[in-house]
mmCIF file of C-alpha atoms and ligand atoms in Angstrom:
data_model
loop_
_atom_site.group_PDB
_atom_site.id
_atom_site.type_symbol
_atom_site.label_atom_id
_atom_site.label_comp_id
_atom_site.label_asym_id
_atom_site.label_seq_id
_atom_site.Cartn_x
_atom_site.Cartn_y
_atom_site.Cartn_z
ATOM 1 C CA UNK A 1 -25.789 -20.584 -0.604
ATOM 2 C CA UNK A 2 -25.708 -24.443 -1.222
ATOM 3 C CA UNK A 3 -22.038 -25.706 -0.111
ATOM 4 C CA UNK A 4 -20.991 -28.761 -2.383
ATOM 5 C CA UNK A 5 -18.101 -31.576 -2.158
ATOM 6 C CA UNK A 6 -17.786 -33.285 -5.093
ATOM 7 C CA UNK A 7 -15.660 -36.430 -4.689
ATOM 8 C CA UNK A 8 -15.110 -37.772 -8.474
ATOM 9 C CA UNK A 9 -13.044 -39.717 -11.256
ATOM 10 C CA UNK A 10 -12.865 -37.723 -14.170
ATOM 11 C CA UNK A 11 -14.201 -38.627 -16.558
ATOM 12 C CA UNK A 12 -15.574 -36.547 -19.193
ATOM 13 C CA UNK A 13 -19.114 -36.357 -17.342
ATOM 14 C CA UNK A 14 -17.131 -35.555 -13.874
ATOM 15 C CA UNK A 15 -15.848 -32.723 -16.212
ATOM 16 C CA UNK A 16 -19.120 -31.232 -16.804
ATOM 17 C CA UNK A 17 -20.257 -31.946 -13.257
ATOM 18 C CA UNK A 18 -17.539 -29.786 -12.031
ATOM 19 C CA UNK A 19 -18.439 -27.144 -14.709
ATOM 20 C CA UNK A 20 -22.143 -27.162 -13.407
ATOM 21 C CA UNK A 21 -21.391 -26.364 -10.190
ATOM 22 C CA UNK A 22 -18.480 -23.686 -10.736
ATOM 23 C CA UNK A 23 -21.174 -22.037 -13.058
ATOM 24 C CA UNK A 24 -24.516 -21.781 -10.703
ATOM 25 C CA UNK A 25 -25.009 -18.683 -8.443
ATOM 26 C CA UNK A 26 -25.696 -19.358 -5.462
ATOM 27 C CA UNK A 27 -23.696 -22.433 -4.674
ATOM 28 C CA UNK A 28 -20.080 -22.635 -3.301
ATOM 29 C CA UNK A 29 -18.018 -25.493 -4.383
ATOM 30 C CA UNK A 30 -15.621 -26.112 -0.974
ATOM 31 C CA UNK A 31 -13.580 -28.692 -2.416
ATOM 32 C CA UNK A 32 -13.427 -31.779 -4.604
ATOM 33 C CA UNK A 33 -11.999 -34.864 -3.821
ATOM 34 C CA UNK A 34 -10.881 -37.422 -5.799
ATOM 35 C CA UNK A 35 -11.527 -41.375 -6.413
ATOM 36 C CA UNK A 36 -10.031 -44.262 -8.427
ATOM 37 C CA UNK A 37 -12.758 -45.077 -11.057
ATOM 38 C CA UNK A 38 -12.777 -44.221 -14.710
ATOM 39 C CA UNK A 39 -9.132 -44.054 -14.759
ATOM 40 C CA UNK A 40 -6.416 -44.737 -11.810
ATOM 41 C CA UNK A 41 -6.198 -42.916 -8.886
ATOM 42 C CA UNK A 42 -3.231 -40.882 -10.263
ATOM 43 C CA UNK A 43 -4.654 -40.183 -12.944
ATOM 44 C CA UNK A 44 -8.681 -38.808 -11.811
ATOM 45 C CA UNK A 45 -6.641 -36.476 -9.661
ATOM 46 C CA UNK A 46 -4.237 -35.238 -12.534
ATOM 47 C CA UNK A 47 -7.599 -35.093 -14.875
ATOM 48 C CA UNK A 48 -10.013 -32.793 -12.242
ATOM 49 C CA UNK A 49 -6.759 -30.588 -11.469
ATOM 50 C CA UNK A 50 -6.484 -30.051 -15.576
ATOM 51 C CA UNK A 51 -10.084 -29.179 -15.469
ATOM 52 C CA UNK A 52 -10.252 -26.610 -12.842
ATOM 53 C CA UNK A 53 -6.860 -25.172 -14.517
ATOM 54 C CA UNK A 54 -9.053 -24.993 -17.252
ATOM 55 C CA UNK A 55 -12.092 -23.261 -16.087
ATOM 56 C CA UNK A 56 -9.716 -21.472 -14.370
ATOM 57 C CA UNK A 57 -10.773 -22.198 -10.722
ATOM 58 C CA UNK A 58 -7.315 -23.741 -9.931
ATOM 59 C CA UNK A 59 -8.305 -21.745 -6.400
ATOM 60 C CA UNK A 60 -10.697 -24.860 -5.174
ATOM 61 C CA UNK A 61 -8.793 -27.028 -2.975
ATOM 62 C CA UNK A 62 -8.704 -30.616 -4.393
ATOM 63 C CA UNK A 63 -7.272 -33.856 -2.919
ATOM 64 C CA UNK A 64 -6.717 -37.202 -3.862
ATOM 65 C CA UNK A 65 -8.509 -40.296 -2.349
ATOM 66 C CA UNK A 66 -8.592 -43.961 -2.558
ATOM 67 C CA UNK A 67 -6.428 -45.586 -5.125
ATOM 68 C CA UNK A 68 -7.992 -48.913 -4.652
ATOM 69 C CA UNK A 69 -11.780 -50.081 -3.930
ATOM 70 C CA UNK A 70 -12.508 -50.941 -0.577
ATOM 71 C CA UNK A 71 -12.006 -54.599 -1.104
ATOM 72 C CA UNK A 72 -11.236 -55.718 -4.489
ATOM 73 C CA UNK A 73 -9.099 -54.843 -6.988
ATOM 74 C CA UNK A 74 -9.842 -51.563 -8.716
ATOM 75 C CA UNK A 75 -11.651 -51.735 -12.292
ATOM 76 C CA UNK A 76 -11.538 -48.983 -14.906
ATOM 77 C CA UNK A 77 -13.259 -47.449 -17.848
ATOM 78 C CA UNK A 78 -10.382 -46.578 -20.747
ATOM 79 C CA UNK A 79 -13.660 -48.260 -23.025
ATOM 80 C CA UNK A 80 -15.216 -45.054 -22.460
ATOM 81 C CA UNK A 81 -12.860 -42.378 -20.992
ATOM 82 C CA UNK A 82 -9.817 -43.631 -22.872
ATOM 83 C CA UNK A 83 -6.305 -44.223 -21.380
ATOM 84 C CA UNK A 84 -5.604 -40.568 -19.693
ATOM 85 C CA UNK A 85 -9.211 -40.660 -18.826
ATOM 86 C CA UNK A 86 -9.745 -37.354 -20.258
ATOM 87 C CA UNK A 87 -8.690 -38.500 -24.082
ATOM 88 C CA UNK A 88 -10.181 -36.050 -26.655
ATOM 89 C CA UNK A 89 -8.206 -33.007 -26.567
ATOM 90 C CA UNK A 90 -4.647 -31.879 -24.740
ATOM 91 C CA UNK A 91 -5.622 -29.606 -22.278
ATOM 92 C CA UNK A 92 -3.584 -27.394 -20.471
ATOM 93 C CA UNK A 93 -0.724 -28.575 -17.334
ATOM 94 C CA UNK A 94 -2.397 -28.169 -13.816
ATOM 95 C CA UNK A 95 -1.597 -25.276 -12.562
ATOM 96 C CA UNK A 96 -2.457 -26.685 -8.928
ATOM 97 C CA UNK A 97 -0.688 -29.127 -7.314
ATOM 98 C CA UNK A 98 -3.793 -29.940 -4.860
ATOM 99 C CA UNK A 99 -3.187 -30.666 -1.404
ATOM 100 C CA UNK A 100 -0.917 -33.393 0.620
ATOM 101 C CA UNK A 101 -4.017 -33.994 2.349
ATOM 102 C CA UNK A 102 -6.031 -37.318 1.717
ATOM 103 C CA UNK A 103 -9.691 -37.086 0.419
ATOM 104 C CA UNK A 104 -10.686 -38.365 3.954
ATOM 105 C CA UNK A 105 -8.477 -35.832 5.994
ATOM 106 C CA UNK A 106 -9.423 -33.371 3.692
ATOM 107 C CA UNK A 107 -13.208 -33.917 3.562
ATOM 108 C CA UNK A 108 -13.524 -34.704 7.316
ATOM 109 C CA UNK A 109 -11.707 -30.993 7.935
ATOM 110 C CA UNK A 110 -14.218 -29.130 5.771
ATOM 111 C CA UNK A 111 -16.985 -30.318 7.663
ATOM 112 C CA UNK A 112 -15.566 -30.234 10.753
ATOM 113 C CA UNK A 113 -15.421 -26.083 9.782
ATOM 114 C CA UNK A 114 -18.460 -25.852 8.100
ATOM 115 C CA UNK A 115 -20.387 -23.738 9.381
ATOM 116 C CA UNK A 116 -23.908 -24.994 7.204
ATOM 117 C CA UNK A 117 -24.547 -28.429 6.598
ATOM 118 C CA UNK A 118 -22.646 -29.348 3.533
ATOM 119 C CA UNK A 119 -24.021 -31.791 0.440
ATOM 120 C CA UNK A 120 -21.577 -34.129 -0.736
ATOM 121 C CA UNK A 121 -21.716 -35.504 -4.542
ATOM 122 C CA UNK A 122 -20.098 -38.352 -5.261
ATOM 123 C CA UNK A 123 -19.657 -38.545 -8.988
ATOM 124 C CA UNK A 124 -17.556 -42.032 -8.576
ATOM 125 C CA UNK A 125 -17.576 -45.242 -7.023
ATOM 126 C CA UNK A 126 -17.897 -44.488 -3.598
ATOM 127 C CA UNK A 127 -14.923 -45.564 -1.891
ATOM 128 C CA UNK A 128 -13.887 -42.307 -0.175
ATOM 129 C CA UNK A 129 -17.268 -41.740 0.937
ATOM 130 C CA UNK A 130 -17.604 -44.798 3.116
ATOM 131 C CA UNK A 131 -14.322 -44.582 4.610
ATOM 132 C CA UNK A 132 -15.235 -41.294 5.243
ATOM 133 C CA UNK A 133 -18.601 -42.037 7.227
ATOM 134 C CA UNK A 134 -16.832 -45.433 8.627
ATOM 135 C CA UNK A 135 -13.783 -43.600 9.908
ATOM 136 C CA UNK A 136 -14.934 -40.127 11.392
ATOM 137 C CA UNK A 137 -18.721 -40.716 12.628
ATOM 138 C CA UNK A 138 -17.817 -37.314 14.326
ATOM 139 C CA UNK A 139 -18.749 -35.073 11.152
ATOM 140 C CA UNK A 140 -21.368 -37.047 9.801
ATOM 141 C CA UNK A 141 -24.157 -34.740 11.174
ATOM 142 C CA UNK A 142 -22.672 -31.737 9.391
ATOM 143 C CA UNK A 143 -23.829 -33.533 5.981
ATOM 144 C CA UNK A 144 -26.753 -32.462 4.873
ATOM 145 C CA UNK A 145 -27.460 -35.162 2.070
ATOM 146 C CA UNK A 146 -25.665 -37.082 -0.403
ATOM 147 C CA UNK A 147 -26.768 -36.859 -4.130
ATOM 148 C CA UNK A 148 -24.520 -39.465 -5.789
ATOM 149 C CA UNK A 149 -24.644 -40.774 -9.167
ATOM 150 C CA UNK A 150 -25.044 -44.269 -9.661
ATOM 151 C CA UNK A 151 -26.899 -47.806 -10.081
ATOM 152 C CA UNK A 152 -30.115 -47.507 -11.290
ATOM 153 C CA UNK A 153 -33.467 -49.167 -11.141
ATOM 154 C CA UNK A 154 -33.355 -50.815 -14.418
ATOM 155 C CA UNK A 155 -30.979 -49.120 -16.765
ATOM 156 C CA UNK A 156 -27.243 -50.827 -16.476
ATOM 157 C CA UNK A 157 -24.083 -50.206 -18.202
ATOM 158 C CA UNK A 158 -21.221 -53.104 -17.309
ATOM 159 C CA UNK A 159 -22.981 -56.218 -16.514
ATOM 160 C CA UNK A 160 -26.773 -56.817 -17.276
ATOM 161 C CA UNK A 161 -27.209 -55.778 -13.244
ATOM 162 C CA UNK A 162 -25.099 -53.227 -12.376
ATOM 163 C CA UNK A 163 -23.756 -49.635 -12.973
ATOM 164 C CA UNK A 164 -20.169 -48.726 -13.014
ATOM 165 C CA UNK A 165 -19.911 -46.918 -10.173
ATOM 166 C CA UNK A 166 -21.554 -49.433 -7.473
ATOM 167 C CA UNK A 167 -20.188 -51.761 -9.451
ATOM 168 C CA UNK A 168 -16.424 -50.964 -9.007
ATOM 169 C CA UNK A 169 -16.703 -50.529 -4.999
ATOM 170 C CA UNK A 170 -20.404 -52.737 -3.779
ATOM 171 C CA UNK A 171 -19.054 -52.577 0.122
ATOM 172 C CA UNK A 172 -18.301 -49.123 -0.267
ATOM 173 C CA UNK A 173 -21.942 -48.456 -1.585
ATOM 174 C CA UNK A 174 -23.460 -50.575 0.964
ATOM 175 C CA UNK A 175 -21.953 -48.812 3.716
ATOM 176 C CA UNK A 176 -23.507 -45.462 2.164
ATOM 177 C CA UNK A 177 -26.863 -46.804 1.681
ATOM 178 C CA UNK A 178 -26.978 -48.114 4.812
ATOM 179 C CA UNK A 179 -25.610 -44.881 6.628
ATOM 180 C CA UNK A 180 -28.928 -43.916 7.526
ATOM 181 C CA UNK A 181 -28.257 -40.293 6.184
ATOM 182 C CA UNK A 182 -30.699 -38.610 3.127
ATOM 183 C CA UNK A 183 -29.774 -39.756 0.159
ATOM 184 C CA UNK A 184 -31.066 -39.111 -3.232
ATOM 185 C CA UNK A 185 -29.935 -41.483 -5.877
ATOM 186 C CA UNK A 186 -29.518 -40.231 -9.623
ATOM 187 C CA UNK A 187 -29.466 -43.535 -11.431
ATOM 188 C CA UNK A 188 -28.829 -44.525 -15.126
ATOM 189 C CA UNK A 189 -32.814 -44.704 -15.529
ATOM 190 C CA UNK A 190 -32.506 -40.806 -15.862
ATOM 191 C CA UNK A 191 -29.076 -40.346 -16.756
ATOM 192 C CA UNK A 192 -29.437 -41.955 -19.701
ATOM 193 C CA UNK A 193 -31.971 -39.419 -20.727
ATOM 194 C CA UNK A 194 -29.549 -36.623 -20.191
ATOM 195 C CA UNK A 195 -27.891 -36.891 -23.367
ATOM 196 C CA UNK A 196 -25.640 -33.965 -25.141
ATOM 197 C CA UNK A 197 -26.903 -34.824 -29.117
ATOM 198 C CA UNK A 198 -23.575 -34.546 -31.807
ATOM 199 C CA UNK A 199 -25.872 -31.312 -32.753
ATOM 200 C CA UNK A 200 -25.753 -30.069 -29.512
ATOM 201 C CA UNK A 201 -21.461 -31.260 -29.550
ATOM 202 C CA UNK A 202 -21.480 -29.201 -32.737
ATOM 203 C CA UNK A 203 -23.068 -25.992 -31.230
ATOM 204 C CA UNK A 204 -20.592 -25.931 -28.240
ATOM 205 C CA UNK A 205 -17.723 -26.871 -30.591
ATOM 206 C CA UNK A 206 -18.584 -23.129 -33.154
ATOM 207 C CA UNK A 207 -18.730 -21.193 -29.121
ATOM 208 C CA UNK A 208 -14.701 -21.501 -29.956
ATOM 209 C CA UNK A 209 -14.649 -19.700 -26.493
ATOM 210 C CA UNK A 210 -11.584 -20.648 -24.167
ATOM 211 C CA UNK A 211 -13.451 -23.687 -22.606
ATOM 212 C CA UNK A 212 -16.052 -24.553 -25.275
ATOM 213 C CA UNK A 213 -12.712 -24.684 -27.373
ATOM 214 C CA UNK A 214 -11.824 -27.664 -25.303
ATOM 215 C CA UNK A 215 -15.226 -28.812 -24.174
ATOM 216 C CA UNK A 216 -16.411 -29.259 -27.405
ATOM 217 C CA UNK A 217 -13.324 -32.473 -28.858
ATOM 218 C CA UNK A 218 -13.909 -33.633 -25.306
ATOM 219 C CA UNK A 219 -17.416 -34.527 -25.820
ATOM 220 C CA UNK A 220 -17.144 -35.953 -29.229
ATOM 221 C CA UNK A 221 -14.910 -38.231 -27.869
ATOM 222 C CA UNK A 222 -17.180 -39.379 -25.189
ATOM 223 C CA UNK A 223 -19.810 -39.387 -27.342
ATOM 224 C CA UNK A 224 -18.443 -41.481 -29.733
ATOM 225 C CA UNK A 225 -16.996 -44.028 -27.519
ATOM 226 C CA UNK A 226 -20.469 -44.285 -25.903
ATOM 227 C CA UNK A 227 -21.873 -44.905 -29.325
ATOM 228 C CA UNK A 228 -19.517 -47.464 -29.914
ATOM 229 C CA UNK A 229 -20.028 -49.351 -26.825
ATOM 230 C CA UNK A 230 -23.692 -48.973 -25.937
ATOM 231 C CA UNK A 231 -25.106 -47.371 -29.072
ATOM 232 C CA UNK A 232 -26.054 -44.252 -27.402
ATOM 233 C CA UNK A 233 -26.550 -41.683 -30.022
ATOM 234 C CA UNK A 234 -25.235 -38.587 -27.567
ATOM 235 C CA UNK A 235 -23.174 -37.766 -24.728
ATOM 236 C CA UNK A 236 -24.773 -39.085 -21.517
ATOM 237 C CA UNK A 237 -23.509 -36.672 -18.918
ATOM 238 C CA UNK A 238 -24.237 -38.845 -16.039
ATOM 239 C CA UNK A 239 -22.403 -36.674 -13.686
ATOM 240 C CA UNK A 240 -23.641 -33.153 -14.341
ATOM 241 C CA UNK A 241 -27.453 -34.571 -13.619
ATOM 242 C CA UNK A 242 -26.410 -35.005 -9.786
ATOM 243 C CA UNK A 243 -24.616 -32.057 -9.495
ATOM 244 C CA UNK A 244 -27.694 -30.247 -11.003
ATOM 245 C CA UNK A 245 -29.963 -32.445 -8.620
ATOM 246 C CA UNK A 246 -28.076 -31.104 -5.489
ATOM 247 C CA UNK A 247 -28.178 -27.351 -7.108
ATOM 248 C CA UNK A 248 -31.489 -27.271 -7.923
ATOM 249 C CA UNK A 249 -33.929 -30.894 -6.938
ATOM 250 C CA UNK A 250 -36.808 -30.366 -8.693
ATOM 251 C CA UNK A 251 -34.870 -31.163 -12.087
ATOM 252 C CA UNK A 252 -34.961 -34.621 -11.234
ATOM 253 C CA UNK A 253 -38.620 -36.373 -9.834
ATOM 254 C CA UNK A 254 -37.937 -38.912 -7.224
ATOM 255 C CA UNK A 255 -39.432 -41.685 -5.249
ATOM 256 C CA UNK A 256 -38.577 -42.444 -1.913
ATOM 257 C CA UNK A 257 -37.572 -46.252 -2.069
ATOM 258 C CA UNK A 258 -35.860 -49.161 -0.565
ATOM 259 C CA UNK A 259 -32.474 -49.669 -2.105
ATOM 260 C CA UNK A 260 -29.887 -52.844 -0.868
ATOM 261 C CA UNK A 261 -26.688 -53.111 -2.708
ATOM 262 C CA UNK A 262 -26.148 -57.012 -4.005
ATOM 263 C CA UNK A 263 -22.566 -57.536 -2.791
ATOM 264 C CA UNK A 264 -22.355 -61.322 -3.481
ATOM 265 C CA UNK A 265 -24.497 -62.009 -6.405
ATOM 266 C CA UNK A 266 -22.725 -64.274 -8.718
ATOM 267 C CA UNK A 267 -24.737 -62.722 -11.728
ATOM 268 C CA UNK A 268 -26.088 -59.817 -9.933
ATOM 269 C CA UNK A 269 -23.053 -58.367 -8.046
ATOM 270 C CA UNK A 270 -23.510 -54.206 -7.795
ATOM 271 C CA UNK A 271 -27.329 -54.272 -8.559
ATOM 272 C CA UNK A 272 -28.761 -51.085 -6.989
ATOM 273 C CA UNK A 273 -31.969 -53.454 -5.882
ATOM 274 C CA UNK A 274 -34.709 -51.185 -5.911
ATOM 275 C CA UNK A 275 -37.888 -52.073 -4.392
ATOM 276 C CA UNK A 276 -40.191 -50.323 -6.971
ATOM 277 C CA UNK A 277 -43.538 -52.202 -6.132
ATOM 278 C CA UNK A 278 -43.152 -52.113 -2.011
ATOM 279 C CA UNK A 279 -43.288 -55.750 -1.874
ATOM 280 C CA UNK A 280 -40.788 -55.936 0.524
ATOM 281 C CA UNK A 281 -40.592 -54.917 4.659
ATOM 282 C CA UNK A 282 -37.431 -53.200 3.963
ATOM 283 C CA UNK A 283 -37.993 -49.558 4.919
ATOM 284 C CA UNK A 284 -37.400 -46.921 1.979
ATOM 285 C CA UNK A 285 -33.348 -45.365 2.666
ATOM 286 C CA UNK A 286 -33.228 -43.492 -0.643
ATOM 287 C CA UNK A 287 -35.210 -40.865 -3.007
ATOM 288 C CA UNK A 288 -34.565 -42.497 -6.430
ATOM 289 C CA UNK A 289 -34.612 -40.356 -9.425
ATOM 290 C CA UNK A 290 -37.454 -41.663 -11.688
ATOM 291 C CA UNK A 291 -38.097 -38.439 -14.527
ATOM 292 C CA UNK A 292 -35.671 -36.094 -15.495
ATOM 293 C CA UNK A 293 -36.474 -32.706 -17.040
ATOM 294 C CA UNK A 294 -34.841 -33.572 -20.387
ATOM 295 C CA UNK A 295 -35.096 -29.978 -21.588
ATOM 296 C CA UNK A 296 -34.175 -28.305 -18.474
ATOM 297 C CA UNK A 297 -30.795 -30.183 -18.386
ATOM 298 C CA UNK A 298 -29.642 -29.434 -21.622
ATOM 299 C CA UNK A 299 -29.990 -25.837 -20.756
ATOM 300 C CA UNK A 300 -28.430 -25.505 -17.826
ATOM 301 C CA UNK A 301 -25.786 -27.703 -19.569
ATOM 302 C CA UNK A 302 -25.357 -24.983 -22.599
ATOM 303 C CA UNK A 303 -25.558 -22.367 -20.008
ATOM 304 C CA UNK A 304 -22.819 -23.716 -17.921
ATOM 305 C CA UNK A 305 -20.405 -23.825 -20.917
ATOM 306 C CA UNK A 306 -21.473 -20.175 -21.815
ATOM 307 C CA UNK A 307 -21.342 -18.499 -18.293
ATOM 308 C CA UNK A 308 -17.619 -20.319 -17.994
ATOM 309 C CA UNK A 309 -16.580 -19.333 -21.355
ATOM 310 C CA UNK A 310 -17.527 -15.640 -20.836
ATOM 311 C CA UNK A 311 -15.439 -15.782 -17.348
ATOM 312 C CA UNK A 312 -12.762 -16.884 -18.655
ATOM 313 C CA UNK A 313 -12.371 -14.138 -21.770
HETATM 314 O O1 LIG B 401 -21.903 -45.292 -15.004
HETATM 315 C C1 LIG B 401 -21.592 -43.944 -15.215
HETATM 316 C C2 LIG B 401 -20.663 -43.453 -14.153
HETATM 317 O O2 LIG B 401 -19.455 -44.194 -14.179
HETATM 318 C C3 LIG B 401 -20.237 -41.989 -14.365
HETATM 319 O O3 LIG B 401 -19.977 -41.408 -13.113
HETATM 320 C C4 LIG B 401 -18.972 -42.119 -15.136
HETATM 321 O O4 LIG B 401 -18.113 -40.984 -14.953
HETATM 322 C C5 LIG B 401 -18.370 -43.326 -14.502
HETATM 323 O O5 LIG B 401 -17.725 -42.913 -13.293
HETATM 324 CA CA1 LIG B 402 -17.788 -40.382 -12.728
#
């Protein structure tokens, strides 16, 4: 049984991460934290309580994290997730208020319980993450390996260097690459590749099951902003691949790499800088997803949206 904690910003691709890992056998989701990112900090926690209300797994405990990046002022993505974050359809009230608890409090408890090592996915920028490993060094050995989504070796989505998730919180992703602990990074070079088509959009739209009923306008949306802004023809559903990465690795072909985090670089600032070619003495930190199993992930993708749709009728 693989135990997850998926610390996110939903997000329409934090959606389907979620989904992903409420679908698999053989993997126990033990809570899900939540980050400012794509939307406010308010807000990512009001979106992933709507979504386990909707997938009706308001029973995972869920808490609220960092409102702000570590250092600078937080930057969103209403270009791509709209201004609730979660724009394409109205779904349902919460029916979970989620806990009191903070992210940190609340992840640094689970692992102080745990009784296996526990993976953590980060899905957002990486703020909680950091504090967490900064503030409690305590439970850091009960953390098995982090499979986060974000940079990438040469793929980008805000500035001609950087992805939005380093890019939003750089200390916060320095401290996690430098933490010393296995990580395995699912970048935009593969994520990009992990597209939902409008055909495939269409096909989950005519499920009309209780969450393909929802899933279906929520995609679109997503889809078409990304088509607007980056001329993606598709749904890239960054998120799901490292959920599916943690679930099941071989989905995802990696090389283990040297990765620094640019956190000054006037042009450059959140580069994941990947050293591809070994030409530096830096020692490899991180396994960095280079091929994706295209095919693979739109199946377990389809599947997820079918298993939750038949547990929910
Ligand atoms: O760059 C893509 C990442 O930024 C995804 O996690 C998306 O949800 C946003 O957080
Ligand atoms: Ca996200």
């Amino acid at each position: 049984m693989k135990k997850l904690l998926i610390d996110c910003d939903p997000g329409h691709d934090d959606m389907m991460a979620i989904m992903v890992a409420c679908a698999a056998d053989d993997v126990e989701v033990l809570g899900i934290t939540t980050v400012a990112g794509n939307q406010t900090g308010d807000k990512t926690f009001f979106n992933a309580r709507q979504v386990l209300t909707m997938i009706g797994r308001e029973d995972i405990p869920i808490a609220k994290g960092a409102m702000v990046p570590l250092v600078r002022p937080l930057m969103t993505a209403a270009f791509i997730h709209g201004e609730s974050g979660l724009e394409g359809v109205e779904l349902p009230e919460p029916k979970s208020p989620g806990l009191t608890l903070s992210a940190r409090d609340f992840m640094v408890n689970v692992l102080k319980e745990a009784t296996e090592k526990v993976i953590l996915v980060p899905t957002g920028p990486l703020t909680n993450i950091a504090t967490l490993l900064i503030s409690a060094p305590e439970v850091v050995d009960k953390i098995e390996r982090i499979v986060l989504i974000g940079g990438g070796i040469r793929d980008s989505n805000v500035t001609p260097g950087a992805e939005f998730n380093i890019l939003v919180d750089p200390e916060a992703a320095r401290i996690v690459f430098e933490s010393g602990l296995p990580i395995t990074q699912v970048g935009l070079d593969v994520t990009n590749k992990t597209l939902l088509t409008y055909e495939d959009i269409e096909l989950i739209t005519q499920m009309k099951g209780p969450i393909s009923s929802y899933v279906g306008p929520l995609l679109k949306f997503f889809a078409d902003m990304n088509k607007r802004n980056f001329g993606i023809n598709g749904a890239p559903v960054h998120d799901a691949l490292a959920v599916a990465t943690a679930i099941w690795p071989d989905v995802v072909e990696t090389e283990f790499l040297n990765v620094v985090i640019e956190t000054r670089g006037e042009f450059t600032l959140g580069q994941t800088v990947t050293d591809v070619y070994r030409i530096t003495d830096r020692k490899p930190n991180v396994q960095v997803g280079v091929k994706v199993d295209v095919a693979r992930m739109r199946s377990i993708m389809i599947e997820t949206i079918r298993t939750l749709d038949a547990k929910m009728v």
